[in-house]
Short mmCIF file of C-alpha atoms and ligand atoms in Angstrom, two decimals:
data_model
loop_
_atom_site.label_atom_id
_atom_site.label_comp_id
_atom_site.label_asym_id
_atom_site.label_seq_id
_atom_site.Cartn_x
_atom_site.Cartn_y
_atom_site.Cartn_z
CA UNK A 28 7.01 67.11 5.65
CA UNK A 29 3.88 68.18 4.04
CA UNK A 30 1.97 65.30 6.45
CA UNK A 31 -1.17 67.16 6.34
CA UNK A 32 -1.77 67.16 2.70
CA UNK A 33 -0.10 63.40 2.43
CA UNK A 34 -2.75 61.99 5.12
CA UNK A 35 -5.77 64.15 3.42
CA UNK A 36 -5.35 62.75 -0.38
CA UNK A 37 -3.97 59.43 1.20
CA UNK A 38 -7.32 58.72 2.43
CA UNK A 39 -8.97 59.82 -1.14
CA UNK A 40 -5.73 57.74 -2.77
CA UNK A 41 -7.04 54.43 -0.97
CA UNK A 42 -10.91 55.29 -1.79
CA UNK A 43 -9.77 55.34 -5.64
CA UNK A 44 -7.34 52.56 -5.43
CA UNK A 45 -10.20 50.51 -4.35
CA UNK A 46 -13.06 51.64 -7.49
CA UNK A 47 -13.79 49.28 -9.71
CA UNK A 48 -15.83 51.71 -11.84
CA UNK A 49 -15.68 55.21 -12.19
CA UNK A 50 -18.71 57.33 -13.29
CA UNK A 51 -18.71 60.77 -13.18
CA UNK A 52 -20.54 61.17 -10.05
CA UNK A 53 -18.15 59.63 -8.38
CA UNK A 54 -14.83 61.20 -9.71
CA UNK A 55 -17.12 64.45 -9.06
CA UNK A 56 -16.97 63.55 -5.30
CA UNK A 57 -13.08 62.38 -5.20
CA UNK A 58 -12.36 65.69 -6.69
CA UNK A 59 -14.11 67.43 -3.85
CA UNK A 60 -12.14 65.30 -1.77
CA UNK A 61 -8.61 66.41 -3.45
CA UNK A 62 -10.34 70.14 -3.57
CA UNK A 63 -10.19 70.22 0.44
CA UNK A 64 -7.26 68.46 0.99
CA UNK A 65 -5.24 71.01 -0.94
CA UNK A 66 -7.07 73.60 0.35
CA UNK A 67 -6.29 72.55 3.87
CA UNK A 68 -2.75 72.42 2.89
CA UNK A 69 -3.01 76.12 2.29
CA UNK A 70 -2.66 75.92 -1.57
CA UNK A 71 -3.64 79.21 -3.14
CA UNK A 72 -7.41 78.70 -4.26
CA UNK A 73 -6.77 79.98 -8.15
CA UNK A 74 -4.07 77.03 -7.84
CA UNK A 75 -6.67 74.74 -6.82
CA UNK A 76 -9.29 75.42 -8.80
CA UNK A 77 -7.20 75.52 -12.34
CA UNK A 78 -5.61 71.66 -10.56
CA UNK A 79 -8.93 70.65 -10.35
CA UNK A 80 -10.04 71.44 -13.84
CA UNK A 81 -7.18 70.06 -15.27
CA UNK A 82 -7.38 66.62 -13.59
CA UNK A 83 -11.15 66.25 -14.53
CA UNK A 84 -10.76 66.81 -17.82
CA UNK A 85 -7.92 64.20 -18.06
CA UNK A 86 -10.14 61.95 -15.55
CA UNK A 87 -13.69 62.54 -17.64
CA UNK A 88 -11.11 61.12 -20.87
CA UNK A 89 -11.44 57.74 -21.87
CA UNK A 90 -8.29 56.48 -20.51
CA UNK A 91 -9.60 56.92 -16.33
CA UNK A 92 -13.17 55.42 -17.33
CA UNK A 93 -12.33 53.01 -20.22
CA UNK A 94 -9.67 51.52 -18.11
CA UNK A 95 -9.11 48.52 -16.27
CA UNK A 96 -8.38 50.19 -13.10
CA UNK A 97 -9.73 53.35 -13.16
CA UNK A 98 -9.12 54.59 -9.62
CA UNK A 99 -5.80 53.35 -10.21
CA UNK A 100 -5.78 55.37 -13.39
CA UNK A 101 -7.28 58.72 -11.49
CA UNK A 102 -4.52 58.58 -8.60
CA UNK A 103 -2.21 58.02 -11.80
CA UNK A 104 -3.76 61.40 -13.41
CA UNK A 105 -3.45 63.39 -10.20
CA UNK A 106 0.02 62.42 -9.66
CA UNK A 107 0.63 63.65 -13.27
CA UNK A 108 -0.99 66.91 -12.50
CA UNK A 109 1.39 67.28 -9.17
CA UNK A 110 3.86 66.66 -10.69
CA UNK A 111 3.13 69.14 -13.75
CA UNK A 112 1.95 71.62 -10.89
CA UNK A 113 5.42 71.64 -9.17
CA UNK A 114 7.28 72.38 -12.41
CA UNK A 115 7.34 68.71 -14.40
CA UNK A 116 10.97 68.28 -14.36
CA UNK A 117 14.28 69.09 -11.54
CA UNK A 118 16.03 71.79 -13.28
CA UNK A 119 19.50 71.98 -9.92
CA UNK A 120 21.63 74.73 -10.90
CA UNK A 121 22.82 76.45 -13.69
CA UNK A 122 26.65 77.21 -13.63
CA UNK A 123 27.11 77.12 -17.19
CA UNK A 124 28.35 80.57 -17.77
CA UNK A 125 32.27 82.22 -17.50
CA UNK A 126 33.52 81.44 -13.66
CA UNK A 127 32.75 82.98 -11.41
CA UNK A 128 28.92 82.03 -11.88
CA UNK A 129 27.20 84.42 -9.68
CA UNK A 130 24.41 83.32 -7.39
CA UNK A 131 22.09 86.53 -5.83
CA UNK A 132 19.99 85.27 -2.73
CA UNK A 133 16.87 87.13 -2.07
CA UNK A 134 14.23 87.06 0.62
CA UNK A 135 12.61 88.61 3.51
CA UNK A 136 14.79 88.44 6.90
CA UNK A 137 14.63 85.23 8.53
CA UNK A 138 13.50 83.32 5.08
CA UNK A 139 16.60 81.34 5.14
CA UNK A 140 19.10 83.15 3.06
CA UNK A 141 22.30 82.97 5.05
CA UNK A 142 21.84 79.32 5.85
CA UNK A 143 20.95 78.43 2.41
CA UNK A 144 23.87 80.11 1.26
CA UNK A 145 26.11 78.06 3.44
CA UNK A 146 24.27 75.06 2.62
CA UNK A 147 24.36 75.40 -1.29
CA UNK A 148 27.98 76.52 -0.89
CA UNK A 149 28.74 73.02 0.61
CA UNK A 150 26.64 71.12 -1.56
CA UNK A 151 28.28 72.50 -5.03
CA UNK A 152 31.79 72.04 -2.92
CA UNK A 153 31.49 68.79 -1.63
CA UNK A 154 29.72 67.15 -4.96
CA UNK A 155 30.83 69.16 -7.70
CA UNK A 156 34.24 70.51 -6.59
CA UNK A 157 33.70 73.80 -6.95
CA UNK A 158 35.21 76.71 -5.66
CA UNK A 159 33.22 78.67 -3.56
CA UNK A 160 33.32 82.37 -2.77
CA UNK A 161 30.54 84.05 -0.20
CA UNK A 162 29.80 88.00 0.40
CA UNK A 163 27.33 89.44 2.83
CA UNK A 164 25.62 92.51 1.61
CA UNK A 165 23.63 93.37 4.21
CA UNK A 166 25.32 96.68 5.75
CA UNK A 167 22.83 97.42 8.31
CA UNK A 168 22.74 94.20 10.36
CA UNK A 169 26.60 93.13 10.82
CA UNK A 170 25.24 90.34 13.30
CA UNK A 171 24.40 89.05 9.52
CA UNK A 172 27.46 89.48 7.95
CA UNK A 173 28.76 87.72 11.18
CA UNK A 174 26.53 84.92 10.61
CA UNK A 175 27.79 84.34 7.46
CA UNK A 176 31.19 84.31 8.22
CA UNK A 177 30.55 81.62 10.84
CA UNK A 178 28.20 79.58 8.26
CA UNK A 179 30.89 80.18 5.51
CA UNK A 180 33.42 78.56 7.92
CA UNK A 181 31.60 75.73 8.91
CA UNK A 182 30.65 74.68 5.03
CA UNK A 183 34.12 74.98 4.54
CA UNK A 184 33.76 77.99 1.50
CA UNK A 185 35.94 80.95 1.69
CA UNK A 186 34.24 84.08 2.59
CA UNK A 187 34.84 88.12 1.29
CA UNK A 188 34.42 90.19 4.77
CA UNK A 189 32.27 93.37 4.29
CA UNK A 190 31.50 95.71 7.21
CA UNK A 191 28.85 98.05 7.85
CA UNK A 192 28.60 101.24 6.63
CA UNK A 193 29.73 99.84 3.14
CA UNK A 194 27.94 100.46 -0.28
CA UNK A 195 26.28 97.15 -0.94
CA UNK A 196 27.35 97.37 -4.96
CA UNK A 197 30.92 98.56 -3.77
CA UNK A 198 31.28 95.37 -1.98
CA UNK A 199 29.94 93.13 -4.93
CA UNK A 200 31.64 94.43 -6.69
CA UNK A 201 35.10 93.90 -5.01
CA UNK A 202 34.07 90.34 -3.94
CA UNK A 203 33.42 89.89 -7.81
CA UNK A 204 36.95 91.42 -8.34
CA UNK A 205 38.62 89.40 -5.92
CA UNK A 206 36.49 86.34 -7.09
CA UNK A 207 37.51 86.61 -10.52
CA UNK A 208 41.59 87.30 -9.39
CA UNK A 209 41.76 83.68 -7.60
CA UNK A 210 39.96 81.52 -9.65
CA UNK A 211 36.62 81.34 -7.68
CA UNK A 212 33.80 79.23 -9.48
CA UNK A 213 30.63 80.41 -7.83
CA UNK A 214 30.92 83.82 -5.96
CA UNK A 215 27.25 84.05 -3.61
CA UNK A 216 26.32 87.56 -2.74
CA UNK A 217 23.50 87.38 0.08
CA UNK A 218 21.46 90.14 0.37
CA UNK A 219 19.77 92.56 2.77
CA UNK A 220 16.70 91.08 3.67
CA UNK A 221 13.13 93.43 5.66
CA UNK A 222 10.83 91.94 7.78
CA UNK A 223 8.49 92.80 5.17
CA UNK A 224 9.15 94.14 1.49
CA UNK A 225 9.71 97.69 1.40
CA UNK A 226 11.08 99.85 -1.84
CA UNK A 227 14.52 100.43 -0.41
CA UNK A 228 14.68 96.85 -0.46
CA UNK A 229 13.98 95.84 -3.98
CA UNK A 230 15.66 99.53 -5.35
CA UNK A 231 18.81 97.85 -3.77
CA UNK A 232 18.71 94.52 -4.96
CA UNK A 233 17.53 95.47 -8.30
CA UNK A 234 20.68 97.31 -8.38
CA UNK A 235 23.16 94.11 -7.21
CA UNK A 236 21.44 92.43 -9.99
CA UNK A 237 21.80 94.72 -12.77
CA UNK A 238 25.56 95.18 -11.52
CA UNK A 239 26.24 91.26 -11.45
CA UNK A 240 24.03 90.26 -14.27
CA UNK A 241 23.92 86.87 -12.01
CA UNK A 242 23.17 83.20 -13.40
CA UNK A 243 21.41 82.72 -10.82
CA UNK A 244 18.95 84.86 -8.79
CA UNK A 245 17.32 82.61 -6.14
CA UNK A 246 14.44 83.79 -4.17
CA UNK A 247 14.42 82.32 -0.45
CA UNK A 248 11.29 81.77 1.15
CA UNK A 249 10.17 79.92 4.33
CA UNK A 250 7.59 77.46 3.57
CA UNK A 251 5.72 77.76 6.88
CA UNK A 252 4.59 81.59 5.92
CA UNK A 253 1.91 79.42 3.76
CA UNK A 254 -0.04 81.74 1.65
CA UNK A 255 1.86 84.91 2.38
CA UNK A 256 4.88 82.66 1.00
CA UNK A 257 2.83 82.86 -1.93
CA UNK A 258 2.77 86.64 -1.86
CA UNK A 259 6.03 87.38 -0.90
CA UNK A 260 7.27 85.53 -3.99
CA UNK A 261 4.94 87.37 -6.81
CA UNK A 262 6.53 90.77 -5.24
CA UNK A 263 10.08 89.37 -5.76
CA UNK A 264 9.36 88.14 -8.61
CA UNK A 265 7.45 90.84 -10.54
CA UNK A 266 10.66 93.07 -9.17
CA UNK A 267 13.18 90.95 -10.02
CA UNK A 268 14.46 88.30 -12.71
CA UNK A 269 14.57 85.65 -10.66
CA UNK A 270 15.43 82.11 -11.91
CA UNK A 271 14.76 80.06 -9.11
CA UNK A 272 12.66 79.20 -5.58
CA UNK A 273 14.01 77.75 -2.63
CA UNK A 274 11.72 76.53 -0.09
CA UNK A 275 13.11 76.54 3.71
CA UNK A 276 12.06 74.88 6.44
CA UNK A 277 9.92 72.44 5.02
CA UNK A 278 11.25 70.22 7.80
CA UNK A 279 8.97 72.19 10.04
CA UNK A 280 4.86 71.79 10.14
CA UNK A 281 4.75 73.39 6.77
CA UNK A 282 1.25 72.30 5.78
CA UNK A 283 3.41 72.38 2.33
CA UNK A 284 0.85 74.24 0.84
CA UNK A 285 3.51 77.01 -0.64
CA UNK A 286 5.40 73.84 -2.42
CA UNK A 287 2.49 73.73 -4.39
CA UNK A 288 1.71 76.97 -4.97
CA UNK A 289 4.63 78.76 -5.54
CA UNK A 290 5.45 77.66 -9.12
CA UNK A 291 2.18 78.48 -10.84
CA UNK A 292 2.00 81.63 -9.22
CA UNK A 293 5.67 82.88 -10.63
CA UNK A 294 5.99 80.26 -12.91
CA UNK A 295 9.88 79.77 -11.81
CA UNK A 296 11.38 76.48 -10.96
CA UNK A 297 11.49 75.35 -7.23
CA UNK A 298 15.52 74.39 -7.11
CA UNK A 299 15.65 73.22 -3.83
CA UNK A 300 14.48 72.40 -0.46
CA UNK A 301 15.81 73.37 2.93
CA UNK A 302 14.63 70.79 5.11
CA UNK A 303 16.51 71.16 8.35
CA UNK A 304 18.72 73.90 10.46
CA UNK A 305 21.88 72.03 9.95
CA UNK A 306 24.08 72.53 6.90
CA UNK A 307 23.31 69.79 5.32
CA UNK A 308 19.52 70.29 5.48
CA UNK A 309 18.97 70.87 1.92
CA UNK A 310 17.44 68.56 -0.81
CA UNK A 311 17.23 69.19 -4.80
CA UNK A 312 13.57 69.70 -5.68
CA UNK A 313 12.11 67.01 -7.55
CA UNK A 314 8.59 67.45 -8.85
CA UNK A 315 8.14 63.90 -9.33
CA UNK A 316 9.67 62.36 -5.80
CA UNK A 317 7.32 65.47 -4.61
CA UNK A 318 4.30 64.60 -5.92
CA UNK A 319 4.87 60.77 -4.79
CA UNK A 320 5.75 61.90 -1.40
CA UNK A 321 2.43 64.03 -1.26
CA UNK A 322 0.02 60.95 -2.31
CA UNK A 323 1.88 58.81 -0.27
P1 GDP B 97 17.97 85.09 6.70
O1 GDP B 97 17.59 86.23 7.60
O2 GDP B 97 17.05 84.99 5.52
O3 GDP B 97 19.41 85.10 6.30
O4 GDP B 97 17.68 83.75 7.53
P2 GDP B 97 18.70 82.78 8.31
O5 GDP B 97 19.55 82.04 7.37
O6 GDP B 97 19.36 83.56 9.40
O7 GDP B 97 17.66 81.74 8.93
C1 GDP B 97 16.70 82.13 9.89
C2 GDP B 97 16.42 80.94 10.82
O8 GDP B 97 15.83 79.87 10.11
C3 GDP B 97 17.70 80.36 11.43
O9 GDP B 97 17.43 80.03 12.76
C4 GDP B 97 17.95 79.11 10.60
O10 GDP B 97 18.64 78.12 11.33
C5 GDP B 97 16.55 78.68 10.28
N1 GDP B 97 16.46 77.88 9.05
C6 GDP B 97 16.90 78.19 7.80
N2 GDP B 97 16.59 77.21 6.92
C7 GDP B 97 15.95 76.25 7.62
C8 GDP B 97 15.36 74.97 7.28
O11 GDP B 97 15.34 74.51 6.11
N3 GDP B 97 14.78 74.28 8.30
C9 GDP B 97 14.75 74.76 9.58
N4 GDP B 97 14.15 74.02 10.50
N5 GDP B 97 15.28 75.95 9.93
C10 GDP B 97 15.87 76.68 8.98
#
């Protein structure tokens, strides 16, 4: 994961580790250094350039060039930044509302959504005892709806059939009816998903979401798509409240660029990380593991 951008500021990592004085000059070239390595990793340049500024003001303070170490105090400062850059702090997920808490998944098709589901679904059964209700609204492919029965089976959650040819608020809102008659904790309603965004799309799921009012509105996005991850994610989130980011298929040759970007650019929490086909290929996102990962 992310190996690319580990190996690039690895190399700069060790160059610091090893100064024994810092002058500007030379923090001037390490930051170049940093400066390609992210943007090799495909991180969005704004997102670079506003990392870069931040670190070099912290660096050009007295506590990187009065110190004792001061590369060790630079790789210190950029693993601050990282970490600040990813979000600062794991926020998981927020169920504190009346059962059933309501989970919307959005994304474009193929993003993830209907294995996330499943995976998240077994996560918050298996560790937190919950209850676990799943709903397909995605009328015009039933090999989805299909696929989440079989996923739903698998994780061991209950699923709410829906068929094709259905309203997609009709059926959220009987899953939310039938979720709320037997006790269900979380209900997750997974969405219709384009292969690219289109205004039927969002008019729809704008719609689920002011019907549900949902806790938790998670935008899916596959981490390999690199900048247009980036993209993607402004239009979902300028159309939608969303509260959270996952990342899938960081497993993959992601040059993990996205991870980076992705918060600035919405300014929503990354909640987790799918990081594998299999059900249980999903990690909570923590900024600070993250950013130690990254440097290595
Ligand atoms: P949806 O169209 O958004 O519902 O996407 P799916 O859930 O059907 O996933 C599309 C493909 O991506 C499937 O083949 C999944 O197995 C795969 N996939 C989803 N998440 C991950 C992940 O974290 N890692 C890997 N390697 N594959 C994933």
């Amino acid at each position: 994961m992310l190996d690319n951008l580990t190996q690039r500021l690895g190399r700069v990592v060790k160059t610091l580790r090893g100064q024994a004085r810092l002058t500007e000059d030379n923090i001037a070239d390490m930051l170049r250094e940093v400066r390609m390595a992210l943007l090799e990793a495909d991180v969005a340049l704004p997102v670079v350039k506003d990392f870069i500024a931040r670190v070099k003001e912290k660096a050009l303070g007295q506590d990187v060039i009065g110190s004792l170490t001061p590369g060790q105090a630079l790789v210190g400062v950029v693993h601050r930044e990282l970490t600040e850059l990813m979000g600062g702090q794991a926020t998981g997920l927020n169920l504190a509302t009346q059962p059933p808490a309501i989970i919307l998944m959005s994304g474009l098709q193929g993003a993830g959504k209907t294995t996330t589901t499943a995976k998240l679904g077994k996560w918050l059964k298996e560790r937190q005892k919950k209850k676990v209700l799943a709903v397909s609204c995605d009328v015009y492919r039933p090999a989805a709806i299909e696929q989440l029965k079989a996923v739903s089976a698998q994780a061991g959650i209950e699923f709410f059939p829906s068929h094709a040819g259905e309203k997609p608020a009709a059926i959220a809102a009987a899953a939310l009816d039938y979720a709320k008659k037997h006790y269900f904790d979380v209900l997750f309603v997974d969405t219709a998903g384009r292969l690219a965004i289109d205004s039927a799309m969002m008019a729809e799921i704008k719609e689920l979401h002011a019907l549900l009012n949902p806790v938790e509105s998670l935008f899916v996005v596959d981490a390999m798509l690199g900048q247009d991850a980036v993209n993607t994610a402004r239009a979902f989130n300028e159309a939608l409240p969303l509260t959270g980011v996952v990342l899938t298929k960081l497993d993959g040759d992601a040059r993990g660029g996205a991870a980076l970007s992705v918060r600035h650019v919405t300014g929503k929490p990354l909640k987790f990380a799918g990081v594998g086909e299999k059900l249980n290929g999903i990690e909570e996102f923590h900024p600070e593991r993250m950013a130690s990962r990254i440097l290595g």
